[in-house]
Short mmCIF file of C-alpha atoms and ligand atoms in Angstrom, two decimals:
data_model
loop_
_atom_site.label_atom_id
_atom_site.label_comp_id
_atom_site.label_asym_id
_atom_site.label_seq_id
_atom_site.Cartn_x
_atom_site.Cartn_y
_atom_site.Cartn_z
CA MET T 1 -12.94 25.01 7.49
CA ARG T 2 -11.25 28.22 7.08
CA THR T 3 -7.80 28.70 8.88
CA LEU T 4 -5.67 31.74 9.31
CA ILE T 5 -2.03 31.31 10.33
CA GLU T 6 -0.85 34.92 10.88
CA ASN T 7 2.35 36.77 11.30
CA LEU T 8 4.70 33.89 10.29
CA ASP T 9 8.38 35.25 10.65
CA VAL T 10 9.46 33.67 7.40
CA ALA T 11 7.59 31.83 4.41
CA PHE T 12 9.59 30.07 1.71
CA LEU T 13 7.14 30.02 -1.17
CA VAL T 14 9.32 27.94 -3.57
CA ASN T 15 7.35 29.67 -6.42
CA ALA T 16 9.03 30.45 -9.98
CA ARG T 17 10.95 33.28 -8.22
CA ASP T 18 11.86 31.27 -5.17
CA ASP T 19 10.29 34.21 -3.00
CA ILE T 20 11.12 34.22 0.80
CA LEU T 21 8.67 36.46 2.60
CA ARG T 22 9.54 37.95 6.09
CA GLY T 23 6.27 38.49 7.78
CA ALA T 24 3.72 36.42 6.15
CA SER T 25 0.19 34.99 6.59
CA ILE T 26 -1.52 32.13 4.99
CA VAL T 27 -5.27 31.33 4.51
CA LEU T 28 -6.58 27.73 4.24
CA GLU T 29 -9.98 26.63 2.87
CA ASP T 30 -10.20 23.02 3.93
CA ASP T 31 -7.34 21.17 2.30
CA ARG T 32 -6.18 23.97 -0.11
CA ILE T 33 -4.22 27.36 0.18
CA ALA T 34 -6.79 30.13 -0.32
CA ASP T 35 -4.27 32.91 0.07
CA ILE T 36 -0.66 33.62 1.08
CA GLY T 37 1.27 36.81 1.25
CA PRO T 38 2.75 39.60 3.40
CA ALA T 39 1.03 39.75 6.69
CA ALA T 40 -0.32 43.16 6.20
CA ASP T 41 -1.85 42.48 2.82
CA ILE T 42 -3.52 39.35 4.11
CA ALA T 43 -4.95 41.31 7.15
CA ALA T 44 -6.19 43.90 4.93
CA ARG T 45 -7.92 41.50 2.59
CA TYR T 46 -9.42 39.55 5.29
CA GLU T 47 -10.54 42.41 7.62
CA GLY T 48 -13.76 41.39 9.38
CA ALA T 49 -13.62 37.89 8.00
CA ASP T 50 -14.68 34.88 9.86
CA PHE T 51 -12.23 32.02 10.58
CA ASP T 52 -12.74 28.71 12.18
CA LEU T 53 -9.07 28.61 13.57
CA VAL T 54 -6.65 31.43 13.84
CA MET T 55 -3.02 30.45 14.74
CA ASP T 56 -0.17 32.85 15.92
CA GLY T 57 2.79 32.26 13.39
CA THR T 58 5.23 34.41 15.53
CA ALA T 59 8.47 32.57 15.70
CA ARG T 60 7.29 30.15 13.18
CA GLY T 61 8.55 29.43 9.56
CA ILE T 62 6.63 27.90 6.96
CA CYS T 63 7.76 25.69 4.07
CA PRO T 64 6.32 23.50 1.57
CA GLY T 65 6.24 19.85 2.81
CA PHE T 66 9.19 17.77 1.35
CA VAL T 67 8.62 15.21 -1.62
CA ASP T 68 10.43 12.06 -1.10
CA SER T 69 11.11 10.93 -4.83
CA HIS T 70 12.35 7.43 -4.05
CA VAL T 71 11.50 5.25 -1.03
CA HIS T 72 11.08 1.74 -0.15
CA LEU T 73 8.45 1.77 2.67
CA SER T 74 8.30 -2.11 2.59
CA GLU T 75 11.90 -2.37 3.97
CA THR T 76 11.64 -0.02 6.87
CA LEU T 77 12.09 -2.59 9.27
CA SER T 78 15.59 -3.36 7.88
CA ARG T 79 17.19 -0.40 9.68
CA ALA T 80 20.80 -0.95 10.44
CA VAL T 81 20.90 -4.66 9.67
CA PHE T 82 23.17 -4.97 6.50
CA PRO T 83 26.85 -4.11 6.82
CA ASP T 84 28.01 -0.80 5.69
CA ASN T 85 31.00 -1.98 3.61
CA LEU T 86 28.99 -3.53 0.84
CA ASN T 87 28.88 -2.35 -2.93
CA THR T 88 25.55 -1.88 -4.28
CA ARG T 89 25.13 -5.18 -5.95
CA ALA T 90 26.08 -7.40 -3.23
CA TRP T 91 23.97 -5.16 -1.15
CA VAL T 92 20.77 -5.74 -3.33
CA PHE T 93 21.25 -9.60 -4.05
CA HIS T 94 22.61 -11.02 -0.90
CA TRP T 95 20.91 -8.73 1.63
CA ALA T 96 18.11 -6.85 0.53
CA LYS T 97 16.35 -9.35 -1.58
CA PRO T 98 16.48 -12.10 1.09
CA PHE T 99 14.82 -9.48 3.29
CA TYR T 100 12.19 -8.48 0.97
CA ALA T 101 11.42 -12.22 0.25
CA PHE T 102 10.92 -13.08 3.98
CA ILE T 103 8.88 -10.11 5.10
CA THR T 104 5.20 -10.62 5.45
CA GLU T 105 2.26 -8.46 4.79
CA GLU T 106 1.87 -7.57 8.53
CA ASP T 107 5.72 -6.60 8.32
CA GLU T 108 4.94 -4.45 5.40
CA TYR T 109 2.03 -2.67 7.00
CA TRP T 110 3.94 -1.80 10.29
CA GLY T 111 6.92 -0.85 8.20
CA ALA T 112 4.87 1.42 6.10
CA LEU T 113 3.43 2.99 9.43
CA LEU T 114 6.83 3.40 10.96
CA GLY T 115 8.34 4.83 7.64
CA ILE T 116 5.47 7.33 7.31
CA THR T 117 5.85 8.36 10.95
CA GLU T 118 9.56 8.93 10.48
CA MET T 119 8.70 10.97 7.39
CA LEU T 120 6.00 13.20 9.00
CA ARG T 121 8.32 14.06 11.89
CA ALA T 122 11.00 15.14 9.32
CA GLY T 123 8.71 17.27 7.32
CA THR T 124 7.79 14.93 4.29
CA THR T 125 4.37 15.18 3.07
CA CYS T 126 4.48 12.99 -0.18
CA PHE T 127 6.27 10.10 -1.33
CA LEU T 128 7.01 7.96 -4.31
CA ASP T 129 7.34 4.43 -2.90
CA MET T 130 8.75 1.47 -4.84
CA GLY T 131 5.82 -0.56 -3.80
CA SER T 132 4.67 -3.59 -2.00
CA GLN T 133 5.92 -7.16 -2.44
CA TYR T 134 2.34 -8.22 -2.01
CA ASP T 135 -0.25 -5.47 -2.66
CA PRO T 136 -0.25 -1.64 -2.78
CA GLY T 137 -3.43 -1.67 -0.73
CA ILE T 138 -0.97 -2.45 2.35
CA THR T 139 0.83 0.84 2.15
CA ILE T 140 -2.46 2.68 1.05
CA ARG T 141 -3.95 1.42 4.58
CA ALA T 142 -1.09 3.02 6.34
CA MET T 143 -1.54 6.25 4.38
CA GLN T 144 -5.19 6.06 5.38
CA GLU T 145 -4.60 5.62 9.08
CA THR T 146 -1.83 8.51 9.09
CA GLY T 147 -3.32 10.94 6.69
CA MET T 148 -0.27 10.86 4.50
CA ARG T 149 -0.04 11.58 0.87
CA GLY T 150 1.92 9.51 -1.77
CA ILE T 151 2.28 7.11 -4.64
CA THR T 152 3.00 3.44 -4.30
CA GLY T 153 2.81 0.39 -6.44
CA ARG T 154 3.32 -3.41 -6.71
CA HIS T 155 7.09 -4.11 -6.84
CA ALA T 156 7.77 -6.14 -9.91
CA ALA T 157 10.74 -8.12 -11.44
CA ASP T 158 10.86 -10.79 -14.07
CA ASN T 159 14.44 -11.91 -14.56
CA PRO T 160 15.91 -13.93 -11.72
CA PRO T 161 19.54 -14.78 -11.74
CA ALA T 162 20.91 -17.65 -13.56
CA GLU T 163 21.98 -19.40 -10.33
CA LEU T 164 20.30 -19.10 -6.97
CA PRO T 165 22.36 -17.05 -4.45
CA ARG T 166 22.94 -18.40 -1.11
CA GLY T 167 19.58 -18.14 1.19
CA TRP T 168 17.43 -18.06 -1.97
CA THR T 169 14.79 -20.82 -2.37
CA ASP T 170 12.66 -21.64 -5.18
CA GLU T 171 9.74 -20.31 -3.45
CA MET T 172 11.39 -16.82 -2.95
CA VAL T 173 12.07 -16.74 -6.64
CA ARG T 174 8.29 -17.35 -7.39
CA HIS T 175 7.29 -14.76 -4.82
CA HIS T 176 9.81 -12.37 -6.03
CA PHE T 177 9.70 -12.58 -9.79
CA PHE T 178 6.96 -12.73 -12.21
CA PRO T 179 7.19 -15.58 -14.90
CA ASP T 180 7.52 -12.89 -17.53
CA ALA T 181 7.07 -9.29 -18.57
CA LYS T 182 3.49 -9.81 -19.76
CA ALA T 183 2.50 -11.40 -16.55
CA ALA T 184 4.08 -8.66 -14.48
CA LEU T 185 2.41 -5.82 -16.63
CA LYS T 186 -0.97 -7.46 -16.24
CA GLU T 187 -0.74 -7.60 -12.51
CA LEU T 188 0.58 -4.03 -12.37
CA GLN T 189 -2.23 -2.70 -14.47
CA ALA T 190 -4.76 -4.31 -12.13
CA CYS T 191 -3.16 -2.63 -9.23
CA VAL T 192 -3.38 0.79 -11.04
CA GLU T 193 -6.99 0.28 -11.87
CA LYS T 194 -7.83 -0.75 -8.46
CA TYR T 195 -5.75 1.80 -6.32
CA HIS T 196 -5.10 4.85 -8.33
CA GLY T 197 -6.75 7.82 -6.97
CA ALA T 198 -7.67 6.22 -3.67
CA LEU T 199 -8.15 8.11 -0.33
CA ASP T 200 -9.98 10.91 -2.25
CA GLY T 201 -7.07 11.14 -4.58
CA ARG T 202 -4.39 11.40 -1.78
CA ALA T 203 -3.13 7.94 -2.87
CA ARG T 204 -1.90 7.15 -6.25
CA CYS T 205 -0.72 4.03 -7.89
CA TRP T 206 1.93 3.69 -10.56
CA VAL T 207 3.39 0.92 -12.69
CA ASN T 208 6.59 0.43 -10.87
CA ILE T 209 9.18 -2.04 -11.52
CA GLU T 210 12.50 -2.84 -9.87
CA GLY T 211 14.74 -2.13 -12.92
CA LYS T 212 18.13 -3.02 -13.82
CA GLU T 213 19.25 -6.76 -13.95
CA PRO T 214 16.30 -8.16 -12.26
CA CYS T 215 14.10 -6.94 -15.07
CA THR T 216 14.07 -7.72 -18.69
CA LEU T 217 14.41 -5.02 -21.39
CA GLU T 218 10.76 -5.80 -22.46
CA LEU T 219 9.55 -4.92 -18.72
CA HIS T 220 11.39 -1.60 -18.53
CA VAL T 221 10.10 -0.56 -21.90
CA GLY T 222 6.62 -2.12 -21.37
CA ALA T 223 6.20 -0.58 -17.83
CA ARG T 224 6.62 3.00 -19.23
CA ALA T 225 4.31 2.26 -22.14
CA LEU T 226 1.67 0.90 -19.95
CA ALA T 227 1.88 3.81 -17.54
CA GLU T 228 1.32 6.18 -20.29
CA LYS T 229 -1.49 4.34 -21.56
CA LEU T 230 -3.04 4.42 -17.95
CA GLY T 231 -2.15 7.98 -17.57
CA VAL T 232 0.38 7.43 -14.63
CA GLY T 233 3.96 7.30 -14.05
CA THR T 234 6.57 4.43 -13.62
CA THR T 235 9.72 4.48 -11.61
CA TYR T 236 12.59 1.92 -11.50
CA HIS T 237 16.16 1.72 -10.47
CA LEU T 238 18.77 2.42 -13.28
CA ALA T 239 22.24 3.29 -13.61
CA THR T 240 22.75 2.86 -9.83
CA SER T 241 26.27 2.24 -9.69
CA ILE T 242 29.45 2.11 -12.02
CA GLU T 243 29.54 -1.80 -11.62
CA GLU T 244 26.04 -1.89 -12.95
CA ALA T 245 27.06 0.26 -15.88
CA LYS T 246 30.14 -1.80 -16.60
CA VAL T 247 28.22 -5.20 -16.41
CA CYS T 248 25.73 -3.57 -18.84
CA GLU T 249 28.42 -2.42 -21.07
CA GLU T 250 29.95 -6.02 -21.25
CA LYS T 251 26.63 -7.65 -21.91
CA HIS T 252 25.02 -5.17 -24.12
CA GLY T 253 27.62 -2.89 -25.45
CA CYS T 254 26.37 0.24 -23.79
CA TRP T 255 25.50 1.98 -20.50
CA PRO T 256 22.06 1.41 -18.83
CA ILE T 257 20.25 4.49 -19.89
CA THR T 258 21.55 4.30 -23.51
CA ARG T 259 20.11 0.76 -23.52
CA ILE T 260 16.65 1.97 -22.58
CA ALA T 261 16.61 5.02 -24.84
CA ARG T 262 17.51 2.70 -27.89
CA SER T 263 14.64 0.66 -27.28
CA GLY T 264 12.31 3.79 -26.90
CA GLY T 265 12.09 3.44 -23.18
CA LEU T 266 12.66 7.00 -22.07
CA GLY T 267 9.66 9.28 -21.48
CA GLU T 268 8.32 12.22 -19.26
CA ASN T 269 6.41 9.60 -17.01
CA LEU T 270 9.62 7.82 -16.03
CA VAL T 271 11.43 8.48 -12.96
CA ILE T 272 14.93 6.97 -12.89
CA ALA T 273 16.06 6.12 -9.31
CA HIS T 274 19.71 7.07 -8.74
CA GLY T 275 21.09 7.67 -12.13
CA ALA T 276 24.60 7.74 -10.69
CA ALA T 277 26.66 6.28 -13.63
CA VAL T 278 25.54 8.46 -16.51
CA LYS T 279 27.47 9.68 -19.53
CA ASP T 280 26.99 13.30 -20.99
CA GLU T 281 25.37 11.99 -23.90
CA GLU T 282 22.81 10.19 -21.69
CA ILE T 283 22.09 13.60 -20.01
CA ASP T 284 21.07 15.03 -23.36
CA LEU T 285 18.80 11.84 -24.11
CA MET T 286 17.08 12.34 -20.57
CA ALA T 287 16.56 16.10 -21.26
CA GLU T 288 15.22 15.29 -24.78
CA HIS T 289 12.86 12.91 -23.41
CA ARG T 290 11.98 14.87 -20.14
CA THR T 291 12.76 11.77 -17.99
CA LYS T 292 13.14 12.67 -14.38
CA VAL T 293 15.75 11.59 -11.94
CA ALA T 294 15.48 10.75 -8.14
CA PHE T 295 18.70 11.49 -6.47
CA CYS T 296 19.32 9.78 -3.11
CA PRO T 297 22.35 11.35 -1.44
CA SER T 298 22.35 9.33 1.92
CA SER T 299 22.12 6.09 -0.11
CA SER T 300 25.17 7.18 -2.29
CA TYR T 301 27.17 8.14 0.74
CA LYS T 302 26.33 4.84 2.63
CA LEU T 303 26.85 2.45 -0.36
CA GLY T 304 29.44 4.35 -2.16
CA LYS T 305 27.66 4.78 -5.40
CA GLY T 306 29.90 7.65 -6.65
CA ALA T 307 27.86 10.67 -6.43
CA THR T 308 30.62 12.93 -5.58
CA ALA T 309 33.13 11.21 -7.86
CA ILE T 310 30.98 10.38 -10.95
CA GLY T 311 27.53 11.80 -10.22
CA LYS T 312 26.55 14.47 -12.87
CA TYR T 313 23.43 15.78 -10.97
CA PRO T 314 24.17 19.56 -11.40
CA GLU T 315 24.87 18.96 -14.89
CA MET T 316 21.41 17.12 -15.36
CA VAL T 317 19.68 20.20 -13.66
CA LYS T 318 21.67 22.44 -15.92
CA ALA T 319 20.36 20.65 -18.89
CA GLY T 320 16.78 20.91 -17.79
CA VAL T 321 16.53 17.50 -16.27
CA THR T 322 14.01 17.43 -13.15
CA VAL T 323 16.04 16.01 -10.20
CA GLY T 324 14.09 15.36 -7.08
CA LEU T 325 15.55 13.89 -3.90
CA GLY T 326 15.03 10.41 -2.23
CA THR T 327 16.01 8.67 0.70
CA ASP T 328 15.68 5.22 -0.90
CA GLY T 329 14.88 3.36 2.46
CA VAL T 330 16.25 2.99 5.92
CA SER T 331 18.58 0.07 4.89
CA ALA T 332 20.24 2.09 2.04
CA ALA T 333 20.26 5.49 3.64
CA GLY T 334 20.10 5.03 7.27
CA ASN T 335 16.99 7.42 7.50
CA LEU T 336 13.86 8.78 5.77
CA ASN T 337 14.86 12.32 6.49
CA LEU T 338 14.76 14.66 3.47
CA MET T 339 16.49 17.43 5.56
CA ARG T 340 19.47 15.44 5.85
CA GLN T 341 19.31 14.82 2.03
CA MET T 342 18.94 18.77 1.45
CA PHE T 343 21.91 19.41 3.64
CA LEU T 344 23.97 16.66 1.92
CA VAL T 345 23.30 17.82 -1.65
CA ALA T 346 23.69 21.62 -0.82
CA GLY T 347 27.59 20.71 -0.16
CA MET T 348 28.50 17.67 -1.87
CA PHE T 349 29.14 19.09 -5.38
CA LYS T 350 30.67 22.20 -4.14
CA ASP T 351 33.10 20.20 -2.25
CA ALA T 352 33.72 17.52 -4.71
CA ARG T 353 34.38 20.20 -7.47
CA LEU T 354 35.99 22.76 -5.29
CA GLN T 355 33.26 25.11 -6.71
CA PRO T 356 31.28 26.77 -3.84
CA SER T 357 28.87 28.30 -6.56
CA ILE T 358 27.59 25.12 -7.63
CA PHE T 359 24.30 23.31 -6.62
CA GLY T 360 23.86 25.21 -3.05
CA ALA T 361 20.90 25.81 -0.73
CA ARG T 362 18.39 27.27 -3.22
CA GLU T 363 18.85 24.20 -5.47
CA ALA T 364 18.70 21.88 -2.67
CA LEU T 365 15.37 23.18 -1.56
CA ARG T 366 13.63 23.30 -4.95
CA ALA T 367 15.04 19.53 -5.27
CA ALA T 368 13.39 18.60 -1.88
CA THR T 369 10.11 20.32 -2.69
CA ILE T 370 8.69 21.54 -6.34
CA ASP T 371 11.07 19.43 -8.25
CA GLY T 372 10.35 16.37 -6.47
CA ALA T 373 6.55 17.15 -6.99
CA LYS T 374 7.42 17.72 -10.82
CA ALA T 375 9.07 14.38 -10.94
CA LEU T 376 5.91 12.73 -9.27
CA MET T 377 3.79 14.62 -11.77
CA TRP T 378 1.92 16.31 -8.94
CA ASP T 379 3.48 19.81 -9.32
CA ASP T 380 -0.13 21.12 -10.04
CA GLU T 381 -1.14 20.50 -6.64
CA ILE T 382 1.93 20.27 -4.42
CA GLY T 383 5.63 21.29 -3.97
CA SER T 384 5.25 24.97 -3.42
CA LEU T 385 3.14 27.31 -1.36
CA GLU T 386 0.99 29.00 -3.90
CA VAL T 387 -2.77 29.86 -4.06
CA GLY T 388 -4.95 26.73 -5.16
CA LYS T 389 -2.35 24.21 -3.99
CA LYS T 390 -2.86 21.69 -1.43
CA ALA T 391 -2.10 22.63 2.04
CA ASP T 392 0.77 20.44 2.46
CA PHE T 393 3.49 22.31 4.59
CA ILE T 394 5.81 22.47 7.56
CA LEU T 395 5.92 24.77 10.44
CA PHE T 396 9.27 25.27 11.91
CA ASP T 397 10.03 26.48 15.42
CA LEU T 398 12.27 29.43 14.81
CA ASP T 399 12.84 30.01 18.65
CA HIS T 400 14.79 26.70 18.53
CA ILE T 401 18.56 27.04 19.27
CA GLU T 402 19.37 25.80 15.65
CA TRP T 403 17.53 28.76 14.26
CA THR T 404 19.32 31.32 16.71
CA PRO T 405 20.32 33.84 15.20
CA PHE T 406 19.90 33.89 11.49
CA HIS T 407 19.93 36.35 8.72
CA ASP T 408 19.53 34.40 5.71
CA PRO T 409 16.53 32.22 6.14
CA LEU T 410 17.33 29.81 3.34
CA GLN T 411 20.94 29.36 4.75
CA ALA T 412 19.39 28.64 8.35
CA LEU T 413 16.90 26.09 6.82
CA VAL T 414 19.35 24.02 4.69
CA TYR T 415 22.63 24.10 6.72
CA SER T 416 21.68 24.82 10.27
CA ALA T 417 18.25 23.50 11.11
CA SER T 418 17.47 19.94 11.69
CA SER T 419 14.21 18.34 11.73
CA ALA T 420 14.35 18.64 15.61
CA THR T 421 13.11 22.30 14.72
CA ILE T 422 9.87 21.07 13.05
CA ALA T 423 7.00 22.03 15.19
CA GLU T 424 4.23 20.60 12.89
CA THR T 425 3.68 18.87 9.54
CA TRP T 426 0.43 19.38 7.60
CA VAL T 427 -0.98 17.40 4.75
CA ASN T 428 -4.15 18.19 2.94
CA GLY T 429 -4.96 20.98 5.42
CA VAL T 430 -4.59 18.70 8.49
CA PRO T 431 -1.75 18.83 11.26
CA LEU T 432 -0.61 15.14 11.10
CA TYR T 433 2.44 15.85 13.23
CA ALA T 434 2.20 18.33 16.12
CA GLY T 435 2.98 18.52 19.73
CA GLY T 436 5.75 16.20 19.40
CA LYS T 437 3.96 13.23 18.03
CA VAL T 438 2.03 11.79 14.92
CA GLN T 439 -1.33 12.59 15.94
CA SER T 440 -3.21 9.36 14.50
CA LEU T 441 -1.24 6.59 16.33
CA ASP T 442 0.34 5.59 19.36
CA GLU T 443 4.06 5.84 18.66
CA ARG T 444 5.18 3.80 21.67
CA GLN T 445 3.17 0.87 20.45
CA LEU T 446 4.55 1.25 17.02
CA ARG T 447 8.09 1.25 18.12
CA PHE T 448 7.41 -1.84 20.23
CA LYS T 449 5.81 -3.65 17.40
CA ALA T 450 8.32 -2.58 14.87
CA ARG T 451 11.26 -3.95 17.15
CA GLN T 452 9.50 -7.25 17.47
CA LEU T 453 8.71 -7.87 13.84
CA ALA T 454 12.17 -6.64 12.66
CA ALA T 455 14.15 -9.09 14.81
CA ALA T 456 11.85 -11.99 13.75
CA ALA T 457 12.26 -10.87 9.83
CA VAL T 458 16.20 -10.71 10.13
CA VAL T 459 16.15 -14.37 11.64
CA ARG T 460 13.62 -15.77 8.97
CA ALA T 461 15.91 -14.15 6.08
CA GLY T 462 19.03 -15.74 7.77
CA LEU T 463 20.88 -12.31 7.87
CA HIS T 464 21.82 -12.90 11.36
CA GLN T 465 24.35 -15.63 10.12
CA GLU T 466 27.99 -15.14 9.58
CA ASP T 467 28.46 -16.40 6.03
CA VAL T 468 26.22 -13.87 3.99
CA PRO T 469 28.39 -12.96 1.05
CA THR T 470 29.66 -9.38 0.85
CA THR T 471 30.67 -9.53 -3.02
CA THR T 472 28.82 -10.75 -5.94
CA THR T 473 29.06 -12.21 -9.44
CA LEU T 474 25.40 -12.64 -10.01
CA TYR T 475 24.05 -11.61 -13.28
CA ASP T 476 27.68 -10.97 -14.56
CA SER T 477 27.12 -13.46 -17.42
CA GLY T 478 24.49 -15.48 -18.73
CA ASN T 479 21.01 -13.91 -18.51
ZN1 ZN S 501 15.82 2.03 -4.22
#
C-alpha cells in the first residue's frame, strides 16, 4: 500500500535539526515513511508514480505521534475518584493501591481500551505502561483491538508495609506483592518471554516494577539487570516526592537515586518515573549511566510533587539526560493528554525561574516525541518524521479556530492548539482516529461500560466511604 499525503501546510519533522517545513508532502509504503520533504521535491521525485491513496494535505499540519513515557492503563477507571488534596504517599497507599487491588481483569481490559481511546484522540501513538496487576496480555489485547503501539508489563512489588492500612486485606497483599524479589523476577521474565514483540512487534513487554518503598533494593537492582539480560528495558517510580526522599534519607542515609546508584542499579535501559526529588550530583549519576527520566507535569501539578519548586528537569536535559513526558494515569494527572503536558512543560520552568529562555516550545515538542522514543529505546523506529521510520503521526486541522492565524507553527502547536484540533492519528500506517472517532470500536458502548465498571470498582475498594485517610506514616519506619 503506497500513500501520498501532498501539500501539507506544515510538517514538524523533529529530526536532529528540528526542521519545520512549510509546504510538504509525505509518502508512505505500508507501515513506513518512504519519503518526506518539500512538496515540490516530492512531486518531482514521484512524477507519474502510482499511489493506492492520495490525500490532500491543504490546511493540514503533520507531527510525529506523541510518546507517553509513563502511564498506568490499568488505573483508567479511577478518573476523578481520589481527593485532590492528598500528598503523593497518602494518595498511593490509601487510595491508588486499594483501587488497584480491587479491579478485575475485565476492569483492566476496558480501562486499557478507554485509555488508548483517549490517547489516540489526543495524538499519542505509543506508550510505556506500568503494567497489569494480572497479565500483560490484557493490555496487549486492547492494543490488538485498537491498533495502538506500546510497551507494557506485569506490575510487581515485593515489600508490603509492616502494618496493613485501612481497607487492605491479607488477600490484597498476596495479590499485590510477590513473596520476594526472586519470585517477582521469575514471573516478570516469563511475561517478557511470552509477550515481547507481540502484534508483529507493535507490542513490547518490559521488566517493570512499582519501585520505591513497596519494592526491595534487590528487586530494583534485579529488575534492571534482568531487563539487560533479556534485551529490554525496565521502568519504576523513584524520587517521586520530597517526602519519599526524606524517608529514604532517614532510613538509608541518602536520597533514592543515590541509593540505587550505590548498588549498581542505574543503566541506560532504566526509565525513572518522576524523578522530582533529585540532587545535582544525582543528575551527574543519571547522565553518566545514561538513565532516562519520564516527567509527568499534570501529575506533579495535581499532587504537588514540586516540579516547579524543586524539579531539575531543565538541568537534566542540559546534562544530557533524556527526559520524556508522561501522563501517569487519569487519577494522578486527570487526563492522558500529552498536548496538555507539552503546554505545561513549555512554561512551568520559565515561570518558576523567571527565565523565559529556559525549556520552551522546542524542548517540549522534543520531550513529547523523539526524547520519549529514546527513553523507550524505540527511537530507531518512532519519535520523528524521517525516512524509514514507522508511519506514526498526527494530522492537525489548521483551519481550526485555535490555529487561526499563526506565523510560528511551533508556538501555535504548543501554546495555542489543543487536541480538539487533531483531525487524524495514524499508527503503523493506519489511521486509527479519524472522522471524530476511534475507528476500531464503538465509543458510545465503551463509555457506557466504563462508567458501569468504574462505579462498581470504587465501591468494592471502599473509596466511596468517608474515613479513607488523607495522610500516612506507612513505611516511615520498620521495613
Ligand atoms: Zn506512576
